[in-house]
Short mmCIF file of C-alpha atoms and ligand atoms in Angstrom, two decimals:
data_model
loop_
_atom_site.label_atom_id
_atom_site.label_comp_id
_atom_site.label_asym_id
_atom_site.label_seq_id
_atom_site.Cartn_x
_atom_site.Cartn_y
_atom_site.Cartn_z
CA UNK A 1 0.00 0.00 0.00
CA UNK A 2 1.34 3.43 -0.91
CA UNK A 3 1.28 6.38 1.50
CA UNK A 4 1.03 9.87 0.07
CA UNK A 5 4.06 11.92 1.12
CA UNK A 6 3.60 15.22 -0.72
CA UNK A 7 4.39 14.68 -4.42
CA UNK A 8 5.74 11.16 -3.70
CA UNK A 9 4.10 7.77 -3.30
CA UNK A 10 5.97 6.24 -0.36
CA UNK A 11 6.10 2.46 0.05
CA UNK A 12 6.87 0.77 3.35
CA UNK A 13 8.79 -2.31 2.24
CA UNK A 14 8.27 -4.02 5.60
CA UNK A 15 4.55 -4.17 4.73
CA UNK A 16 4.68 -4.72 0.96
CA UNK A 17 3.97 -8.08 -0.71
CA UNK A 18 6.96 -9.77 -2.37
CA UNK A 19 5.30 -9.24 -5.73
CA UNK A 20 4.69 -5.51 -5.26
CA UNK A 21 8.20 -4.95 -3.90
CA UNK A 22 9.63 -6.74 -6.95
CA UNK A 23 7.56 -4.67 -9.36
CA UNK A 24 8.67 -1.36 -7.84
CA UNK A 25 12.30 -2.49 -7.64
CA UNK A 26 12.64 -3.67 -11.23
CA UNK A 27 10.89 -0.60 -12.64
CA UNK A 28 13.26 1.63 -10.66
CA UNK A 29 16.62 -0.01 -11.42
CA UNK A 30 16.67 0.57 -15.16
CA UNK A 31 17.95 -0.25 -17.68
CA UNK A 32 19.48 -3.52 -16.46
CA UNK A 33 22.00 -5.41 -18.57
CA UNK A 34 21.07 -9.04 -19.20
CA UNK A 35 23.58 -11.79 -18.45
CA UNK A 36 22.82 -14.74 -20.73
CA UNK A 37 24.30 -17.52 -18.59
CA UNK A 38 25.38 -20.90 -19.93
CA UNK A 39 26.13 -23.80 -17.60
CA UNK A 40 26.39 -27.59 -17.71
CA UNK A 41 25.08 -30.13 -15.21
CA UNK A 42 27.13 -32.98 -13.75
CA UNK A 43 26.31 -35.08 -16.86
CA UNK A 44 27.42 -32.33 -19.27
CA UNK A 45 23.88 -31.33 -20.34
CA UNK A 46 23.93 -27.64 -21.27
CA UNK A 47 21.62 -24.96 -19.87
CA UNK A 48 20.98 -21.36 -20.86
CA UNK A 49 19.01 -18.63 -19.05
CA UNK A 50 18.89 -14.80 -18.82
CA UNK A 51 19.46 -12.84 -15.57
CA UNK A 52 19.07 -9.06 -15.29
CA UNK A 53 20.07 -8.67 -11.64
CA UNK A 54 23.60 -8.56 -13.01
CA UNK A 55 26.69 -6.38 -12.91
CA UNK A 56 30.46 -6.18 -12.68
CA UNK A 57 31.67 -5.78 -9.10
CA UNK A 58 35.46 -5.89 -9.02
CA UNK A 59 38.40 -5.55 -11.39
CA UNK A 60 41.14 -7.14 -9.23
CA UNK A 61 40.24 -9.93 -9.23
CA UNK A 62 37.82 -9.33 -12.08
CA UNK A 63 34.43 -10.43 -10.78
CA UNK A 64 30.83 -10.22 -11.89
CA UNK A 65 27.66 -10.98 -9.92
CA UNK A 66 24.19 -12.08 -10.86
CA UNK A 67 21.25 -13.04 -8.72
CA UNK A 68 19.36 -16.31 -9.12
CA UNK A 69 16.07 -16.27 -7.26
CA UNK A 70 14.16 -19.29 -5.98
CA UNK A 71 11.32 -20.75 -8.06
CA UNK A 72 7.78 -20.03 -6.79
CA UNK A 73 7.81 -23.43 -5.00
CA UNK A 74 11.09 -22.49 -3.26
CA UNK A 75 13.26 -24.84 -5.39
CA UNK A 76 16.55 -23.83 -7.02
CA UNK A 77 16.79 -22.90 -10.71
CA UNK A 78 18.89 -25.11 -12.99
CA UNK A 79 21.54 -22.41 -13.41
CA UNK A 80 22.21 -22.34 -9.66
CA UNK A 81 22.10 -26.15 -9.35
CA UNK A 82 24.62 -26.48 -12.19
CA UNK A 83 26.98 -23.84 -10.82
CA UNK A 84 26.85 -25.46 -7.37
CA UNK A 85 27.68 -28.81 -9.00
CA UNK A 86 30.45 -27.66 -11.38
CA UNK A 87 31.69 -24.26 -10.14
CA UNK A 88 31.71 -22.87 -13.70
CA UNK A 89 29.61 -20.72 -16.02
CA UNK A 90 29.80 -18.34 -18.99
CA UNK A 91 28.12 -14.93 -19.19
CA UNK A 92 27.20 -14.18 -22.81
CA UNK A 93 25.92 -10.77 -23.94
CA UNK A 94 22.27 -10.25 -24.90
CA UNK A 95 21.95 -8.33 -28.12
CA UNK A 96 19.15 -7.07 -30.36
CA UNK A 97 19.71 -9.82 -32.92
CA UNK A 98 19.04 -12.58 -30.34
CA UNK A 99 16.52 -10.84 -28.02
CA UNK A 100 13.76 -13.32 -28.94
CA UNK A 101 16.04 -16.28 -28.20
CA UNK A 102 17.20 -14.76 -24.88
CA UNK A 103 13.57 -14.36 -23.86
CA UNK A 104 12.65 -17.86 -25.07
CA UNK A 105 15.45 -19.36 -22.94
CA UNK A 106 13.79 -17.97 -19.80
CA UNK A 107 10.95 -20.52 -19.99
CA UNK A 108 11.01 -23.02 -17.13
CA UNK A 109 12.17 -26.12 -19.00
CA UNK A 110 12.75 -29.19 -16.83
CA UNK A 111 16.24 -30.02 -15.53
CA UNK A 112 18.23 -31.93 -18.16
CA UNK A 113 16.62 -30.15 -21.13
CA UNK A 114 19.05 -27.92 -23.08
CA UNK A 115 17.75 -24.49 -24.08
CA UNK A 116 20.47 -24.24 -26.78
CA UNK A 117 18.63 -26.61 -29.11
CA UNK A 118 15.14 -25.47 -28.13
CA UNK A 119 15.72 -21.76 -28.80
CA UNK A 120 18.04 -22.39 -31.76
CA UNK A 121 21.38 -21.01 -30.57
CA UNK A 122 24.80 -22.50 -31.26
CA UNK A 123 27.09 -23.83 -28.51
CA UNK A 124 30.75 -22.89 -29.02
CA UNK A 125 33.48 -24.64 -27.01
CA UNK A 126 34.93 -22.49 -24.23
CA UNK A 127 38.65 -22.08 -23.55
CA UNK A 128 38.88 -22.15 -19.75
CA UNK A 129 35.62 -23.80 -18.54
CA UNK A 130 33.34 -26.69 -19.55
CA UNK A 131 30.07 -24.82 -20.26
CA UNK A 132 29.95 -23.73 -23.91
CA UNK A 133 29.62 -20.12 -25.04
CA UNK A 134 26.78 -18.79 -27.20
CA UNK A 135 28.25 -18.39 -30.68
CA UNK A 136 25.69 -15.72 -31.62
CA UNK A 137 26.65 -13.45 -28.67
CA UNK A 138 29.48 -10.99 -29.37
CA UNK A 139 31.08 -11.17 -25.91
CA UNK A 140 31.68 -14.16 -23.64
CA UNK A 141 33.00 -14.06 -20.06
CA UNK A 142 34.25 -17.43 -18.89
CA UNK A 143 33.83 -17.58 -15.12
CA UNK A 144 34.81 -19.76 -12.20
CA UNK A 145 32.57 -19.59 -9.13
CA UNK A 146 34.15 -17.31 -6.53
CA UNK A 147 31.42 -17.29 -3.90
CA UNK A 148 27.66 -17.68 -3.42
CA UNK A 149 25.97 -15.27 -1.02
CA UNK A 150 22.51 -16.35 0.12
CA UNK A 151 19.85 -13.66 0.55
CA UNK A 152 16.69 -14.66 2.39
CA UNK A 153 15.46 -18.18 3.02
CA UNK A 154 14.58 -20.86 0.47
CA UNK A 155 11.36 -18.97 -0.21
CA UNK A 156 9.91 -17.30 -3.30
CA UNK A 157 11.88 -14.07 -3.71
CA UNK A 158 14.86 -15.44 -1.80
CA UNK A 159 18.00 -15.37 -3.95
CA UNK A 160 21.55 -16.58 -4.35
CA UNK A 161 24.10 -13.98 -5.42
CA UNK A 162 26.49 -15.82 -7.68
CA UNK A 163 29.88 -14.12 -7.79
CA UNK A 164 32.09 -15.30 -10.63
CA UNK A 165 35.78 -14.67 -11.23
CA UNK A 166 36.34 -13.89 -14.91
CA UNK A 167 39.06 -16.26 -16.15
CA UNK A 168 39.01 -14.88 -19.68
CA UNK A 169 36.85 -13.08 -22.22
CA UNK A 170 36.22 -13.35 -25.95
CA UNK A 171 35.16 -10.26 -27.92
CA UNK A 172 33.95 -10.53 -31.51
CA UNK A 173 35.77 -8.33 -34.03
CA UNK A 174 32.41 -7.09 -35.30
CA UNK A 175 31.78 -5.02 -32.11
CA UNK A 176 35.22 -3.38 -32.12
CA UNK A 177 36.36 -0.04 -33.55
CA UNK A 178 40.02 0.90 -33.13
CA UNK A 179 40.37 -1.92 -30.63
CA UNK A 180 37.58 -0.69 -28.32
CA UNK A 181 34.19 -2.28 -27.69
CA UNK A 182 31.58 0.11 -29.09
CA UNK A 183 28.04 0.25 -27.73
CA UNK A 184 26.66 1.15 -31.17
CA UNK A 185 28.15 -2.02 -32.61
CA UNK A 186 27.34 -4.33 -29.69
CA UNK A 187 23.66 -3.30 -29.73
CA UNK A 188 22.83 -4.74 -26.30
CA UNK A 189 19.26 -5.09 -25.06
CA UNK A 190 18.34 -4.36 -21.46
CA UNK A 191 15.43 -5.00 -19.11
CA UNK A 192 13.02 -2.43 -17.74
CA UNK A 193 9.98 -2.98 -15.50
CA UNK A 194 6.93 -5.11 -16.41
CA UNK A 195 7.70 -7.04 -19.62
CA UNK A 196 9.48 -4.11 -21.22
CA UNK A 197 12.93 -4.20 -22.79
CA UNK A 198 15.18 -1.44 -24.10
CA UNK A 199 17.28 -1.19 -27.22
CA UNK A 200 19.24 1.72 -28.64
CA UNK A 201 19.42 5.05 -26.83
CA UNK A 202 21.71 8.05 -27.12
CA UNK A 203 25.37 7.87 -26.15
CA UNK A 204 26.92 11.03 -24.70
CA UNK A 205 30.21 11.79 -23.00
CA UNK A 206 31.12 13.52 -19.73
CA UNK A 207 34.66 14.13 -18.55
CA UNK A 208 35.48 12.99 -15.01
CA UNK A 209 35.89 16.08 -12.81
CA UNK A 210 39.36 17.03 -11.55
CA UNK A 211 39.48 18.86 -8.23
CA UNK A 212 41.56 22.04 -8.57
CA UNK A 213 42.90 23.90 -5.51
CA UNK A 214 40.64 26.89 -6.14
CA UNK A 215 37.55 24.60 -5.99
CA UNK A 216 38.15 23.80 -2.30
CA UNK A 217 36.49 25.89 0.42
CA UNK A 218 38.80 28.58 1.84
CA UNK A 219 38.39 27.29 5.42
CA UNK A 220 40.10 23.95 4.60
CA UNK A 221 43.65 25.10 3.88
CA UNK A 222 45.16 21.73 4.82
CA UNK A 223 43.60 20.17 1.69
CA UNK A 224 45.10 22.78 -0.62
CA UNK A 225 48.12 21.69 -2.53
C1 FMN B 301 15.28 -10.67 -19.43
C2 FMN B 301 15.11 -11.60 -18.27
C3 FMN B 301 15.80 -11.35 -17.09
C4 FMN B 301 15.71 -12.24 -16.01
N1 FMN B 301 16.39 -11.97 -14.86
C5 FMN B 301 16.36 -12.85 -13.83
C6 FMN B 301 17.13 -12.60 -12.66
O1 FMN B 301 17.85 -11.61 -12.53
N2 FMN B 301 17.07 -13.53 -11.66
C7 FMN B 301 16.33 -14.67 -11.77
O2 FMN B 301 16.34 -15.49 -10.85
N3 FMN B 301 15.58 -14.91 -12.88
C8 FMN B 301 15.59 -14.04 -13.91
N4 FMN B 301 14.85 -14.28 -15.04
C9 FMN B 301 14.07 -15.52 -15.12
C10 FMN B 301 14.95 -16.73 -15.48
O3 FMN B 301 15.57 -16.52 -16.75
C11 FMN B 301 14.07 -17.98 -15.55
O4 FMN B 301 13.62 -18.28 -14.24
C12 FMN B 301 14.76 -19.19 -16.14
O5 FMN B 301 13.79 -20.20 -16.36
C13 FMN B 301 15.82 -19.80 -15.26
O6 FMN B 301 16.34 -20.89 -15.99
P1 FMN B 301 17.07 -22.13 -15.35
O7 FMN B 301 16.08 -22.85 -14.46
O8 FMN B 301 17.46 -22.94 -16.54
O9 FMN B 301 18.24 -21.63 -14.55
C14 FMN B 301 14.89 -13.39 -16.12
C15 FMN B 301 14.17 -13.62 -17.30
C16 FMN B 301 14.26 -12.72 -18.35
C17 FMN B 301 13.49 -12.97 -19.61
#
């Protein structure tokens, strides 16, 4: 239930349903990049699923994190089960050209069924880990499990934060210009709230500010150099 605080709707998250809290959260943290995660189970069967609670978190060691929530019945998703069993995964980029396939791979197929074949994407052998990469994605991050941080209980909405150490990356020539990865060439898609996605957008540049001595307040002479 929303309170009215002047021009704001204010939501007390201690009283909100899990569903309502989720809806407000995902519409507020936007746009979210989508990790397209490939794993294998203990028998080598491949699995593929998208995760938008995803980001880079450290550069030394280079680590990424994504969040894998519990299923509505409280059980673990295949991606988490596979990573717990093998300690390895690959994060592939989600781009405009494969947005339909990324979305299709999010269907709850039973354990042991490979989304690669079902959604029509091509497995490509990895260099440092067993799970294959997605050939159609332009960027692949081969990861070894660093740590799993549990959030909440084994209940709907409870999640495992999967932190992966990036062992190596592959970047397709087609997204490079002068050796740099270019957003305009990568054409990533991102998640918004509801069932909305984002593509495109306007790129602009800002220089990082440099603090000059004359910018500091006069009453803090010790910080002047
Ligand atoms: C764009 C997109 C983003 C998603 N982000 C997440 C997420 O961050 N965390 C999560 O647990 N599920 C997320 N899902 C749902 C999973 O992809 C879905 O539960 C999938 O079936 C899990 O597959 P698995 O059981 O093979 O691991 C997302 C789905 C889509 C389409």
